[in-house]
């Protein structure tokens, strides 16, 4: 019977030079990214202040003591139980979801036509789309309000804001058109040779290849609808049952102007969904924004 001699496994101990090299690499990384770190802290500090104030007591809020003496998580419960807050949430979600869906359904076919079809007046149509992007909504608010109020009697609701999105959005059309220009026409010609119609080409070939741009447009539109204050103020201010979070928050602040902790908690609850959505979709958003400006 032979005896096997076990040899000790050598343990590598980091040398002083290796530790020094790692420390220098870390310092170099901080030096290179110092501006980015400073900018990140500059943008992050207001959110930290907002959160810390939201869990303070009424007496401590907006004092020189920036750290909560006691954590009042019930402030969020008080805000959530405020009469009308759930209605504002429901209205905002309806406005944002319906507005985003209608914008995509109406803008994608128009962008596809402007990018891939050759027809008389195409450049004129593109100029009209760009002109609509440059036209501020305040210019048309009075005639549009008269139409919705006198002709359709839809004021006091969000329908005057949702229905127009079924006819396209100039910015979304332009952004999608810029991305669709980067899709090679060879794919489309091959599909046409195989007998595919334009609708099938759009659904089976163009849409899968345009996912980054579609995601960017969807996020842009969702954020716009979620944060929109001007539109609900014009059309829905007369009916509290149709208020959105952005407009309802102004009413909440007026009713609790001395309770800054509750105001901060309400503000954080309004901001939280879009922050979480952007956090999970930021890759598609950045990719879509980056690729939409490749070709003019």
Tab-separated table of C-alpha atoms in Angstrom:
chain	number	residue	atom	x	y	z
A	1	UNK	CA	0.000	0.000	0.000
A	2	UNK	CA	1.496	3.245	-1.143
A	3	UNK	CA	1.169	6.429	0.801
A	4	UNK	CA	0.271	9.590	-1.164
A	5	UNK	CA	2.024	12.671	0.029
A	6	UNK	CA	-0.204	15.719	0.033
A	7	UNK	CA	1.609	18.830	-0.991
A	8	UNK	CA	0.460	22.123	0.484
A	9	UNK	CA	-1.230	24.419	-1.985
A	10	UNK	CA	0.680	27.660	-2.233
A	11	UNK	CA	-1.328	30.656	-1.106
A	12	UNK	CA	-0.757	33.770	-3.104
A	13	UNK	CA	-0.417	36.747	-0.825
A	14	UNK	CA	-0.904	40.107	-2.514
A	15	UNK	CA	2.358	41.947	-2.551
A	16	UNK	CA	2.772	45.549	-1.615
A	17	UNK	CA	3.291	46.387	-5.285
A	18	UNK	CA	0.019	44.676	-6.299
A	19	UNK	CA	-1.965	46.482	-3.618
A	20	UNK	CA	-0.388	49.754	-4.641
A	21	UNK	CA	-1.267	49.113	-8.297
A	22	UNK	CA	-4.902	48.446	-7.418
A	23	UNK	CA	-5.020	51.594	-5.325
A	24	UNK	CA	-3.564	53.632	-8.180
A	25	UNK	CA	-6.111	52.131	-10.598
A	26	UNK	CA	-8.938	53.081	-8.256
A	27	UNK	CA	-7.607	56.630	-7.890
A	28	UNK	CA	-7.191	56.915	-11.656
A	29	UNK	CA	-10.794	55.741	-12.158
A	30	UNK	CA	-12.060	58.348	-9.691
A	31	UNK	CA	-9.969	61.057	-11.358
A	32	UNK	CA	-11.191	60.171	-14.844
A	33	UNK	CA	-14.844	59.987	-13.784
A	34	UNK	CA	-14.770	62.842	-11.276
A	35	UNK	CA	-16.933	65.121	-13.390
A	36	UNK	CA	-19.476	62.364	-13.959
A	37	UNK	CA	-19.540	61.571	-10.226
A	38	UNK	CA	-20.014	65.243	-9.367
A	39	UNK	CA	-22.851	65.552	-11.903
A	40	UNK	CA	-24.500	62.374	-10.590
A	41	UNK	CA	-24.377	63.701	-7.019
A	42	UNK	CA	-25.748	67.040	-8.187
A	43	UNK	CA	-28.775	65.309	-9.710
A	44	UNK	CA	-29.148	62.801	-6.877
A	45	UNK	CA	-29.091	65.190	-3.913
A	46	UNK	CA	-32.540	66.746	-4.618
A	47	UNK	CA	-34.103	63.266	-4.615
A	48	UNK	CA	-32.357	62.439	-1.335
A	49	UNK	CA	-33.635	65.690	0.190
A	50	UNK	CA	-37.125	64.938	-1.134
A	51	UNK	CA	-37.132	61.448	0.393
A	52	UNK	CA	-35.732	62.512	3.779
A	53	UNK	CA	-38.241	65.337	4.082
A	54	UNK	CA	-41.110	63.013	3.174
A	55	UNK	CA	-40.475	60.821	6.249
A	56	UNK	CA	-40.040	63.664	8.732
A	57	UNK	CA	-42.584	64.991	11.194
A	58	UNK	CA	-44.518	68.178	10.508
A	59	UNK	CA	-42.426	70.113	12.998
A	60	UNK	CA	-39.045	69.002	11.629
A	61	UNK	CA	-39.779	69.399	7.889
A	62	UNK	CA	-37.767	72.181	6.203
A	63	UNK	CA	-35.703	72.938	9.310
A	64	UNK	CA	-31.926	73.009	9.521
A	65	UNK	CA	-31.973	69.396	10.751
A	66	UNK	CA	-31.723	67.451	7.487
A	67	UNK	CA	-31.779	63.954	8.964
A	68	UNK	CA	-35.130	62.655	10.301
A	69	UNK	CA	-35.268	62.497	14.078
A	70	UNK	CA	-37.934	59.808	13.680
A	71	UNK	CA	-39.071	58.032	10.532
A	72	UNK	CA	-42.735	58.665	9.748
A	73	UNK	CA	-43.584	56.120	7.061
A	74	UNK	CA	-47.255	56.755	7.757
A	75	UNK	CA	-46.935	59.977	5.740
A	76	UNK	CA	-47.240	57.876	2.581
A	77	UNK	CA	-50.344	56.193	3.967
A	78	UNK	CA	-51.915	59.586	4.694
A	79	UNK	CA	-51.200	60.759	1.161
A	80	UNK	CA	-52.514	57.547	-0.379
A	81	UNK	CA	-55.735	57.824	1.649
A	82	UNK	CA	-56.309	61.444	0.601
A	83	UNK	CA	-59.738	61.743	-1.059
A	84	UNK	CA	-59.292	61.755	-4.811
A	85	UNK	CA	-55.693	60.512	-4.896
A	86	UNK	CA	-56.620	57.085	-6.271
A	87	UNK	CA	-58.849	58.764	-8.851
A	88	UNK	CA	-55.937	60.928	-9.955
A	89	UNK	CA	-53.813	57.787	-10.295
A	90	UNK	CA	-56.451	56.022	-12.366
A	91	UNK	CA	-56.948	59.010	-14.653
A	92	UNK	CA	-53.215	59.504	-15.148
A	93	UNK	CA	-52.674	55.828	-15.936
A	94	UNK	CA	-55.553	55.893	-18.428
A	95	UNK	CA	-54.228	59.049	-20.079
A	96	UNK	CA	-50.645	57.785	-20.286
A	97	UNK	CA	-51.458	54.238	-21.429
A	98	UNK	CA	-54.141	55.193	-23.957
A	99	UNK	CA	-52.113	58.136	-25.235
A	100	UNK	CA	-49.011	56.008	-25.732
A	101	UNK	CA	-50.910	53.204	-27.490
A	102	UNK	CA	-52.749	55.593	-29.827
A	103	UNK	CA	-49.548	57.485	-30.603
A	104	UNK	CA	-47.766	54.300	-31.649
A	105	UNK	CA	-50.705	52.986	-33.677
A	106	UNK	CA	-51.073	56.233	-35.598
A	107	UNK	CA	-47.444	57.340	-35.925
A	108	UNK	CA	-45.754	54.119	-37.045
A	109	UNK	CA	-47.627	53.784	-40.393
A	110	UNK	CA	-47.064	57.484	-41.195
A	111	UNK	CA	-43.361	57.240	-40.377
A	112	UNK	CA	-43.078	54.083	-42.496
A	113	UNK	CA	-44.713	55.824	-45.466
A	114	UNK	CA	-42.478	58.893	-45.166
A	115	UNK	CA	-39.342	56.746	-44.883
A	116	UNK	CA	-39.920	54.007	-47.464
A	117	UNK	CA	-42.524	55.196	-49.972
A	118	UNK	CA	-41.850	57.442	-52.966
A	119	UNK	CA	-44.865	59.618	-53.737
A	120	UNK	CA	-45.590	63.119	-54.879
A	121	UNK	CA	-45.654	65.578	-52.001
A	122	UNK	CA	-43.610	63.437	-49.618
A	123	UNK	CA	-41.153	66.233	-48.842
A	124	UNK	CA	-44.047	68.630	-48.358
A	125	UNK	CA	-45.660	66.220	-45.901
A	126	UNK	CA	-42.367	65.911	-44.021
A	127	UNK	CA	-42.082	69.687	-43.841
A	128	UNK	CA	-45.603	69.831	-42.444
A	129	UNK	CA	-44.655	67.317	-39.732
A	130	UNK	CA	-41.560	69.335	-38.807
A	131	UNK	CA	-43.650	72.518	-38.744
A	132	UNK	CA	-46.060	70.903	-36.296
A	133	UNK	CA	-43.097	70.124	-34.036
A	134	UNK	CA	-42.167	73.812	-33.970
A	135	UNK	CA	-45.714	75.010	-33.245
A	136	UNK	CA	-46.236	75.493	-29.479
A	137	UNK	CA	-49.546	74.157	-28.139
A	138	UNK	CA	-50.348	77.535	-26.555
A	139	UNK	CA	-50.915	78.945	-30.053
A	140	UNK	CA	-53.807	76.589	-30.822
A	141	UNK	CA	-55.251	76.150	-27.321
A	142	UNK	CA	-58.066	78.705	-27.708
A	143	UNK	CA	-59.553	77.433	-31.009
A	144	UNK	CA	-59.086	73.820	-29.922
A	145	UNK	CA	-60.823	74.480	-26.616
A	146	UNK	CA	-63.752	76.131	-28.393
A	147	UNK	CA	-64.081	73.132	-30.705
A	148	UNK	CA	-64.058	70.574	-27.884
A	149	UNK	CA	-66.353	72.689	-25.701
A	150	UNK	CA	-68.876	74.014	-28.223
A	151	UNK	CA	-68.961	71.274	-30.851
A	152	UNK	CA	-68.228	68.034	-28.968
A	153	UNK	CA	-69.030	69.036	-25.359
A	154	UNK	CA	-66.110	66.985	-23.998
A	155	UNK	CA	-64.553	69.528	-21.658
A	156	UNK	CA	-64.334	68.368	-18.084
A	157	UNK	CA	-62.738	65.099	-19.231
A	158	UNK	CA	-59.446	63.846	-20.625
A	159	UNK	CA	-60.857	62.889	-24.031
A	160	UNK	CA	-59.761	66.169	-25.684
A	161	UNK	CA	-56.200	65.135	-24.796
A	162	UNK	CA	-56.478	61.448	-25.740
A	163	UNK	CA	-58.468	61.547	-28.989
A	164	UNK	CA	-56.046	63.796	-30.973
A	165	UNK	CA	-53.240	61.293	-30.340
A	166	UNK	CA	-55.128	58.807	-32.546
A	167	UNK	CA	-54.164	61.021	-35.508
A	168	UNK	CA	-50.414	60.932	-34.920
A	169	UNK	CA	-47.809	62.931	-33.053
A	170	UNK	CA	-45.336	65.047	-35.030
A	171	UNK	CA	-42.321	64.364	-32.822
A	172	UNK	CA	-43.000	60.609	-32.725
A	173	UNK	CA	-43.447	60.473	-36.514
A	174	UNK	CA	-40.180	62.311	-37.100
A	175	UNK	CA	-38.240	60.181	-34.619
A	176	UNK	CA	-39.546	56.912	-36.070
A	177	UNK	CA	-38.970	58.095	-39.623
A	178	UNK	CA	-35.320	58.840	-38.855
A	179	UNK	CA	-34.818	55.305	-37.568
A	180	UNK	CA	-36.704	53.601	-40.396
A	181	UNK	CA	-34.397	55.290	-42.892
A	182	UNK	CA	-31.557	53.164	-41.497
A	183	UNK	CA	-33.344	49.881	-42.344
A	184	UNK	CA	-31.960	48.609	-45.689
A	185	UNK	CA	-34.500	48.531	-48.508
A	186	UNK	CA	-33.160	45.123	-49.583
A	187	UNK	CA	-35.155	43.445	-46.822
A	188	UNK	CA	-38.341	45.100	-48.001
A	189	UNK	CA	-37.727	44.330	-51.667
A	190	UNK	CA	-37.067	40.677	-50.860
A	191	UNK	CA	-40.346	40.499	-48.955
A	192	UNK	CA	-42.225	42.106	-51.846
A	193	UNK	CA	-40.752	39.580	-54.262
A	194	UNK	CA	-42.013	36.804	-51.978
A	195	UNK	CA	-45.508	38.253	-52.264
A	196	UNK	CA	-45.813	40.147	-48.967
A	197	UNK	CA	-48.071	43.156	-48.872
A	198	UNK	CA	-47.039	46.437	-47.278
A	199	UNK	CA	-49.008	45.778	-44.109
A	200	UNK	CA	-47.381	42.388	-43.642
A	201	UNK	CA	-43.942	43.878	-44.330
A	202	UNK	CA	-44.600	46.506	-41.706
A	203	UNK	CA	-45.743	43.977	-39.105
A	204	UNK	CA	-43.314	41.130	-39.793
A	205	UNK	CA	-40.120	42.904	-40.859
A	206	UNK	CA	-40.111	46.597	-39.996
A	207	UNK	CA	-41.564	46.479	-36.482
A	208	UNK	CA	-39.158	43.809	-35.126
A	209	UNK	CA	-36.196	45.755	-36.522
A	210	UNK	CA	-37.521	49.064	-35.153
A	211	UNK	CA	-38.019	47.932	-31.545
A	212	UNK	CA	-35.419	50.359	-30.086
A	213	UNK	CA	-37.033	53.367	-31.760
A	214	UNK	CA	-40.536	52.223	-30.831
A	215	UNK	CA	-39.445	51.794	-27.211
A	216	UNK	CA	-37.932	55.297	-27.179
A	217	UNK	CA	-41.071	56.853	-28.662
A	218	UNK	CA	-43.301	54.940	-26.226
A	219	UNK	CA	-41.263	56.139	-23.243
A	220	UNK	CA	-41.212	59.728	-24.493
A	221	UNK	CA	-44.979	59.747	-24.932
A	222	UNK	CA	-45.673	57.972	-21.642
A	223	UNK	CA	-43.505	60.439	-19.722
A	224	UNK	CA	-45.147	63.382	-21.485
A	225	UNK	CA	-48.676	62.199	-20.676
A	226	UNK	CA	-47.772	61.292	-17.094
A	227	UNK	CA	-46.221	64.695	-16.395
A	228	UNK	CA	-48.640	66.777	-18.472
A	229	UNK	CA	-50.010	69.684	-16.454
A	230	UNK	CA	-51.030	72.173	-19.123
A	231	UNK	CA	-53.556	69.922	-20.887
A	232	UNK	CA	-55.482	68.737	-17.795
A	233	UNK	CA	-55.513	72.289	-16.482
A	234	UNK	CA	-57.223	73.511	-19.664
A	235	UNK	CA	-59.707	70.712	-20.267
A	236	UNK	CA	-60.280	68.913	-16.941
A	237	UNK	CA	-59.906	71.588	-14.257
A	238	UNK	CA	-63.679	72.067	-13.927
A	239	UNK	CA	-64.233	68.403	-13.022
A	240	UNK	CA	-62.211	67.053	-10.032
A	241	UNK	CA	-63.161	63.494	-11.045
A	242	UNK	CA	-61.057	63.935	-14.224
A	243	UNK	CA	-57.939	65.394	-12.600
A	244	UNK	CA	-54.567	63.775	-13.163
A	245	UNK	CA	-51.713	63.440	-10.695
A	246	UNK	CA	-49.848	66.457	-12.022
A	247	UNK	CA	-52.860	68.739	-11.641
A	248	UNK	CA	-54.122	67.090	-8.458
A	249	UNK	CA	-50.706	67.532	-6.858
A	250	UNK	CA	-51.094	71.289	-7.189
A	251	UNK	CA	-54.414	71.090	-5.338
A	252	UNK	CA	-52.837	68.820	-2.721
A	253	UNK	CA	-50.007	71.294	-2.178
A	254	UNK	CA	-52.480	74.122	-1.733
A	255	UNK	CA	-54.421	72.152	0.880
A	256	UNK	CA	-51.260	71.061	2.765
A	257	UNK	CA	-48.992	74.067	2.209
A	258	UNK	CA	-47.799	73.910	5.827
A	259	UNK	CA	-47.316	70.123	5.822
A	260	UNK	CA	-44.227	69.943	3.666
A	261	UNK	CA	-43.564	66.366	4.659
A	262	UNK	CA	-46.899	65.266	3.151
A	263	UNK	CA	-46.296	67.400	0.067
A	264	UNK	CA	-42.900	65.757	-0.456
A	265	UNK	CA	-44.404	62.302	0.069
A	266	UNK	CA	-47.102	63.028	-2.523
A	267	UNK	CA	-44.488	64.332	-4.955
A	268	UNK	CA	-42.414	61.189	-4.512
A	269	UNK	CA	-45.435	58.956	-5.128
A	270	UNK	CA	-46.134	60.851	-8.352
A	271	UNK	CA	-42.518	60.580	-9.519
A	272	UNK	CA	-41.890	56.968	-8.493
A	273	UNK	CA	-43.584	55.172	-11.453
A	274	UNK	CA	-41.696	57.061	-14.156
A	275	UNK	CA	-38.397	56.669	-12.299
A	276	UNK	CA	-38.905	52.910	-11.961
A	277	UNK	CA	-40.020	52.630	-15.595
A	278	UNK	CA	-36.996	54.516	-16.864
A	279	UNK	CA	-34.678	52.469	-14.635
A	280	UNK	CA	-35.832	49.209	-16.216
A	281	UNK	CA	-36.155	50.545	-19.783
A	282	UNK	CA	-33.150	52.847	-19.931
A	283	UNK	CA	-31.145	50.516	-22.189
A	284	UNK	CA	-33.835	50.421	-24.881
A	285	UNK	CA	-34.469	54.137	-24.429
A	286	UNK	CA	-30.831	55.154	-24.882
A	287	UNK	CA	-30.368	52.761	-27.799
A	288	UNK	CA	-33.448	54.088	-29.545
A	289	UNK	CA	-32.482	57.745	-29.077
A	290	UNK	CA	-28.938	57.028	-30.272
A	291	UNK	CA	-29.965	55.194	-33.423
A	292	UNK	CA	-32.713	57.563	-34.559
A	293	UNK	CA	-30.280	60.261	-35.643
A	294	UNK	CA	-27.993	58.132	-37.815
A	295	UNK	CA	-29.422	59.116	-41.195
A	296	UNK	CA	-31.274	62.202	-42.368
